[in-house]
Amino acid sequence: MEPVLFYGVPQGCSFGSIVALEWLGKPYRLCRMEMMEQPWDARFAKVNPRFKTPALLTEDDETLSESLAILLHAASRNPEHPLGVRHGSAEADRLHQMLSYLVSDFFAAFNPLWVLYDGAAGIGPLADKGVDASHQELLLTVARTDIAEQCAYLDGLLADRQWLLGERSVADAYLAGVGRWVAYHNRNYGLFELEGAYQNLAGYLRRLDDDPAVQFARAIERGEQPVGQGHFKGHVSLRELESRLVA
């Protein structure tokens, strides 16, 4: 059976896992989760009881959650692929290190903005409380400072290389998904323009935007039916997966 990636829209970090699966070139399916539609389908609890994406139903009908685990699983299952890794190798160690940074420090820098975003949408911890002007400004200041720090780190890293680890890896796929949050939140909250102070990072993200797998993932999020590289075998619903989601 093909693995099934559960991805969330809008603006889910699961975007990067779609890109990685396209790059790795093995058959897979997708299951779409509308994150703003609450409550989620109760059947998703069998996939991830925390009701978060991404999540993966493997070929062996095991469930896996968290981007770090899913991306490392995908890369290690394809060790002969240029993006594949072998456990215990120096390349695997560097990939673990980079992904750990991206899913922690880089991702977390945006948390204050997602709190504001969810609160405005009537979900999340501030759904019933709201945010007064002073607290909103504090959250924006904290986020702007932290995001700038993370962008500066990546910008310096990319000064002498085309990819995060020198060669393309699933870490680049992940950053294709979360790196776009800078521009997204700049439109909403007026952060900063990457092209000004972080030209290396801005150029890197532009190159990623032109990648066919990234364009494919964008089309998937928009609800279109792109062809991709031929590895995507279509969407499947939670109802259709019930026989694979045994307790």
GROMACS .gro file of C-alpha atoms in nm:
model
  247
    1MET     CA    1   0.000   0.000   0.000
    2GLU     CA    2   0.120   0.351  -0.070
    3PRO     CA    3   0.197   0.574   0.226
    4VAL     CA    4  -0.058   0.848   0.293
    5LEU     CA    5   0.049   1.195   0.403
    6PHE     CA    6  -0.209   1.394   0.598
    7TYR     CA    7  -0.148   1.761   0.524
    8GLY     CA    8  -0.309   2.074   0.666
    9VAL     CA    9  -0.427   2.388   0.494
   10PRO     CA   10  -0.390   2.681   0.496
   11GLN     CA   11  -0.015   2.743   0.530
   12GLY     CA   12   0.064   2.411   0.697
   13CYS     CA   13   0.423   2.310   0.767
   14SER     CA   14   0.317   1.979   0.610
   15PHE     CA   15   0.378   2.156   0.277
   16GLY     CA   16   0.743   2.057   0.314
   17SER     CA   17   0.658   1.688   0.343
   18ILE     CA   18   0.466   1.705   0.014
   19VAL     CA   19   0.772   1.859  -0.151
   20ALA     CA   20   0.997   1.590  -0.002
   21LEU     CA   21   0.775   1.307  -0.126
   22GLU     CA   22   0.778   1.454  -0.475
   23TRP     CA   23   1.157   1.486  -0.467
   24LEU     CA   24   1.206   1.131  -0.338
   25GLY     CA   25   1.001   0.989  -0.621
   26LYS     CA   26   0.809   0.697  -0.472
   27PRO     CA   27   0.430   0.649  -0.496
   28TYR     CA   28   0.221   0.818  -0.226
   29ARG     CA   29  -0.127   0.951  -0.156
   30LEU     CA   30  -0.254   1.257   0.027
   31CYS     CA   31  -0.535   1.324   0.272
   32ARG     CA   32  -0.639   1.687   0.307
   33MET     CA   33  -0.722   1.838   0.647
   34GLU     CA   34  -0.888   2.181   0.663
   35MET     CA   35  -0.726   2.314   0.979
   36MET     CA   36  -0.970   2.602   1.028
   37GLU     CA   37  -1.275   2.376   1.022
   38GLN     CA   38  -1.334   2.284   1.383
   39PRO     CA   39  -1.382   2.025   1.519
   40TRP     CA   40  -1.181   1.790   1.301
   41ASP     CA   41  -1.315   1.454   1.192
   42ALA     CA   42  -1.296   1.230   1.502
   43ARG     CA   43  -1.145   0.953   1.291
   44PHE     CA   44  -0.824   1.154   1.270
   45ALA     CA   45  -0.757   1.066   1.634
   46LYS     CA   46  -0.644   0.724   1.509
   47VAL     CA   47  -0.383   0.899   1.296
   48ASN     CA   48  -0.268   1.155   1.550
   49PRO     CA   49  -0.458   1.196   1.879
   50ARG     CA   50  -0.313   1.548   1.907
   51PHE     CA   51  -0.505   1.647   1.592
   52LYS     CA   52  -0.208   1.804   1.419
   53THR     CA   53  -0.050   1.771   1.076
   54PRO     CA   54   0.162   1.648   0.916
   55ALA     CA   55   0.100   1.284   0.990
   56LEU     CA   56   0.191   0.979   0.788
   57LEU     CA   57   0.029   0.641   0.741
   58THR     CA   58   0.320   0.424   0.632
   59GLU     CA   59   0.324   0.139   0.381
   60ASP     CA   60   0.291  -0.095   0.681
   61ASP     CA   61  -0.011   0.096   0.817
   62GLU     CA   62   0.184   0.241   1.106
   63THR     CA   63   0.117   0.604   1.197
   64LEU     CA   64   0.384   0.867   1.237
   65SER     CA   65   0.355   1.233   1.331
   66GLU     CA   66   0.585   1.538   1.346
   67SER     CA   67   0.772   1.677   1.046
   68LEU     CA   68   1.112   1.573   1.179
   69ALA     CA   69   1.012   1.209   1.213
   70ILE     CA   70   0.826   1.197   0.882
   71LEU     CA   71   1.106   1.356   0.680
   72LEU     CA   72   1.375   1.136   0.835
   73HIS     CA   73   1.157   0.829   0.776
   74ALA     CA   74   1.110   0.922   0.410
   75ALA     CA   75   1.480   0.992   0.355
   76SER     CA   76   1.596   0.674   0.530
   77ARG     CA   77   1.354   0.458   0.329
   78ASN     CA   78   1.527   0.577   0.011
   79PRO     CA   79   1.900   0.548   0.097
   80GLU     CA   80   2.011   0.513  -0.266
   81HIS     CA   81   1.831   0.830  -0.371
   82PRO     CA   82   2.042   1.150  -0.380
   83LEU     CA   83   1.820   1.282  -0.099
   84GLY     CA   84   1.834   0.956   0.094
   85VAL     CA   85   2.038   0.901   0.410
   86ARG     CA   86   2.178   0.602   0.597
   87HIS     CA   87   2.131   0.594   0.973
   88GLY     CA   88   2.457   0.651   1.157
   89SER     CA   89   2.630   0.830   0.871
   90ALA     CA   90   2.779   1.179   0.899
   91GLU     CA   91   2.526   1.296   0.640
   92ALA     CA   92   2.240   1.167   0.854
   93ASP     CA   93   2.382   1.344   1.159
   94ARG     CA   94   2.398   1.675   0.974
   95LEU     CA   95   2.044   1.629   0.845
   96HIS     CA   96   1.919   1.554   1.197
   97GLN     CA   97   2.093   1.867   1.322
   98MET     CA   98   1.949   2.096   1.054
   99LEU     CA   99   1.596   1.959   1.078
  100SER     CA  100   1.607   1.983   1.457
  101TYR     CA  101   1.694   2.352   1.427
  102LEU     CA  102   1.422   2.420   1.171
  103VAL     CA  103   1.142   2.243   1.361
  104SER     CA  104   1.241   2.408   1.689
  105ASP     CA  105   1.404   2.753   1.675
  106PHE     CA  106   1.288   2.859   1.329
  107PHE     CA  107   0.934   2.724   1.364
  108ALA     CA  108   0.891   2.856   1.718
  109ALA     CA  109   0.981   3.210   1.614
  110PHE     CA  110   0.643   3.231   1.439
  111ASN     CA  111   0.437   3.099   1.731
  112PRO     CA  112   0.330   3.444   1.860
  113LEU     CA  113   0.195   3.530   1.516
  114TRP     CA  114   0.002   3.204   1.488
  115VAL     CA  115  -0.151   3.276   1.830
  116LEU     CA  116  -0.275   3.609   1.694
  117TYR     CA  117  -0.389   3.448   1.370
  118ASP     CA  118  -0.585   3.173   1.544
  119GLY     CA  119  -0.737   3.418   1.791
  120ALA     CA  120  -0.865   3.636   1.508
  121ALA     CA  121  -1.016   3.325   1.347
  122GLY     CA  122  -1.193   3.229   1.668
  123ILE     CA  123  -0.984   2.922   1.749
  124GLY     CA  124  -0.686   2.849   1.971
  125PRO     CA  125  -0.604   2.966   2.326
  126LEU     CA  126  -0.718   3.327   2.268
  127ALA     CA  127  -1.043   3.245   2.090
  128ASP     CA  128  -1.261   3.350   2.384
  129LYS     CA  129  -1.035   3.613   2.537
  130GLY     CA  130  -0.915   3.827   2.252
  131VAL     CA  131  -0.594   4.031   2.254
  132ASP     CA  132  -0.580   4.395   2.355
  133ALA     CA  133  -0.357   4.638   2.166
  134SER     CA  134  -0.070   4.628   2.416
  135HIS     CA  135  -0.053   4.249   2.421
  136GLN     CA  136  -0.074   4.234   2.043
  137GLU     CA  137   0.217   4.475   2.010
  138LEU     CA  138   0.420   4.269   2.256
  139LEU     CA  139   0.358   3.950   2.060
  140LEU     CA  140   0.450   4.125   1.735
  141THR     CA  141   0.772   4.263   1.884
  142VAL     CA  142   0.878   3.925   2.022
  143ALA     CA  143   0.803   3.753   1.691
  144ARG     CA  144   0.970   4.018   1.476
  145THR     CA  145   1.290   4.004   1.683
  146ASP     CA  146   1.309   3.624   1.692
  147ILE     CA  147   1.223   3.578   1.323
  148ALA     CA  148   1.490   3.831   1.226
  149GLU     CA  149   1.745   3.639   1.434
  150GLN     CA  150   1.660   3.310   1.263
  151CYS     CA  151   1.664   3.469   0.918
  152ALA     CA  152   2.005   3.620   0.989
  153TYR     CA  153   2.141   3.277   1.083
  154LEU     CA  154   2.011   3.113   0.766
  155ASP     CA  155   2.121   3.406   0.552
  156GLY     CA  156   2.477   3.365   0.677
  157LEU     CA  157   2.462   2.990   0.622
  158LEU     CA  158   2.354   3.041   0.261
  159ALA     CA  159   2.628   3.292   0.183
  160ASP     CA  160   2.855   3.022   0.038
  161ARG     CA  161   2.614   2.744  -0.063
  162GLN     CA  162   2.302   2.683  -0.270
  163TRP     CA  163   2.138   2.444  -0.023
  164LEU     CA  164   2.121   2.428   0.355
  165LEU     CA  165   2.363   2.134   0.379
  166GLY     CA  166   2.558   2.206   0.062
  167GLU     CA  167   2.357   1.948  -0.135
  168ARG     CA  168   1.980   1.939  -0.162
  169SER     CA  169   1.809   1.750   0.122
  170VAL     CA  170   1.468   1.706   0.281
  171ALA     CA  171   1.564   1.996   0.510
  172ASP     CA  172   1.529   2.223   0.206
  173ALA     CA  173   1.187   2.073   0.141
  174TYR     CA  174   1.082   2.160   0.496
  175LEU     CA  175   1.209   2.517   0.469
  176ALA     CA  176   1.013   2.557   0.147
  177GLY     CA  177   0.704   2.525   0.365
  178VAL     CA  178   0.794   2.730   0.671
  179GLY     CA  179   1.020   2.983   0.500
  180ARG     CA  180   0.719   3.122   0.314
  181TRP     CA  181   0.574   3.231   0.647
  182VAL     CA  182   0.799   3.537   0.648
  183ALA     CA  183   0.627   3.683   0.343
  184TYR     CA  184   0.286   3.560   0.457
  185HIS     CA  185   0.306   3.725   0.798
  186ASN     CA  186   0.472   4.033   0.654
  187ARG     CA  187   0.152   4.090   0.457
  188ASN     CA  188  -0.058   4.044   0.771
  189TYR     CA  189   0.157   4.205   1.038
  190GLY     CA  190   0.426   4.409   0.865
  191LEU     CA  191   0.738   4.215   0.967
  192PHE     CA  192   1.011   4.303   0.718
  193GLU     CA  193   1.112   4.241   0.359
  194LEU     CA  194   1.363   3.957   0.319
  195GLU     CA  195   1.513   4.115   0.009
  196GLY     CA  196   1.653   4.400   0.215
  197ALA     CA  197   1.866   4.255   0.493
  198TYR     CA  198   1.862   3.884   0.403
  199GLN     CA  199   1.940   3.864   0.034
  200ASN     CA  200   2.094   3.515   0.045
  201LEU     CA  201   1.786   3.369   0.211
  202ALA     CA  202   1.555   3.565  -0.018
  203GLY     CA  203   1.733   3.432  -0.327
  204TYR     CA  204   1.725   3.078  -0.192
  205LEU     CA  205   1.349   3.094  -0.130
  206ARG     CA  206   1.293   3.236  -0.479
  207ARG     CA  207   1.482   2.941  -0.628
  208LEU     CA  208   1.272   2.702  -0.423
  209ASP     CA  209   0.955   2.873  -0.546
  210ASP     CA  210   1.057   2.784  -0.901
  211ASP     CA  211   1.108   2.416  -0.818
  212PRO     CA  212   0.844   2.191  -0.984
  213ALA     CA  213   0.777   2.003  -0.660
  214VAL     CA  214   0.718   2.329  -0.472
  215GLN     CA  215   0.485   2.450  -0.745
  216PHE     CA  216   0.307   2.114  -0.726
  217ALA     CA  217   0.260   2.149  -0.350
  218ARG     CA  218   0.121   2.500  -0.394
  219ALA     CA  219  -0.130   2.371  -0.648
  220ILE     CA  220  -0.230   2.092  -0.409
  221GLU     CA  221  -0.294   2.345  -0.133
  222ARG     CA  222  -0.507   2.553  -0.371
  223GLY     CA  223  -0.727   2.249  -0.430
  224GLU     CA  224  -0.615   2.194  -0.788
  225GLN     CA  225  -0.529   1.860  -0.950
  226PRO     CA  226  -0.167   1.894  -1.065
  227VAL     CA  227   0.011   1.609  -1.238
  228GLY     CA  228   0.345   1.646  -1.063
  229GLN     CA  229   0.621   1.398  -1.142
  230GLY     CA  230   0.383   1.102  -1.155
  231HIS     CA  231   0.445   0.978  -0.799
  232PHE     CA  232   0.126   1.123  -0.650
  233LYS     CA  233  -0.154   0.866  -0.676
  234GLY     CA  234  -0.440   1.087  -0.566
  235HIS     CA  235  -0.626   1.200  -0.258
  236VAL     CA  236  -0.797   0.965  -0.019
  237SER     CA  237  -1.047   1.043   0.257
  238LEU     CA  238  -1.044   0.938   0.621
  239ARG     CA  239  -1.354   0.731   0.553
  240GLU     CA  240  -1.173   0.543   0.278
  241LEU     CA  241  -0.880   0.479   0.513
  242GLU     CA  242  -1.083   0.333   0.799
  243SER     CA  243  -0.979  -0.025   0.721
  244ARG     CA  244  -0.613   0.078   0.747
  245LEU     CA  245  -0.666   0.276   1.066
  246VAL     CA  246  -0.737  -0.015   1.295
  247ALA     CA  247  -0.693   0.054   1.665
   0.00000   0.00000   0.00000
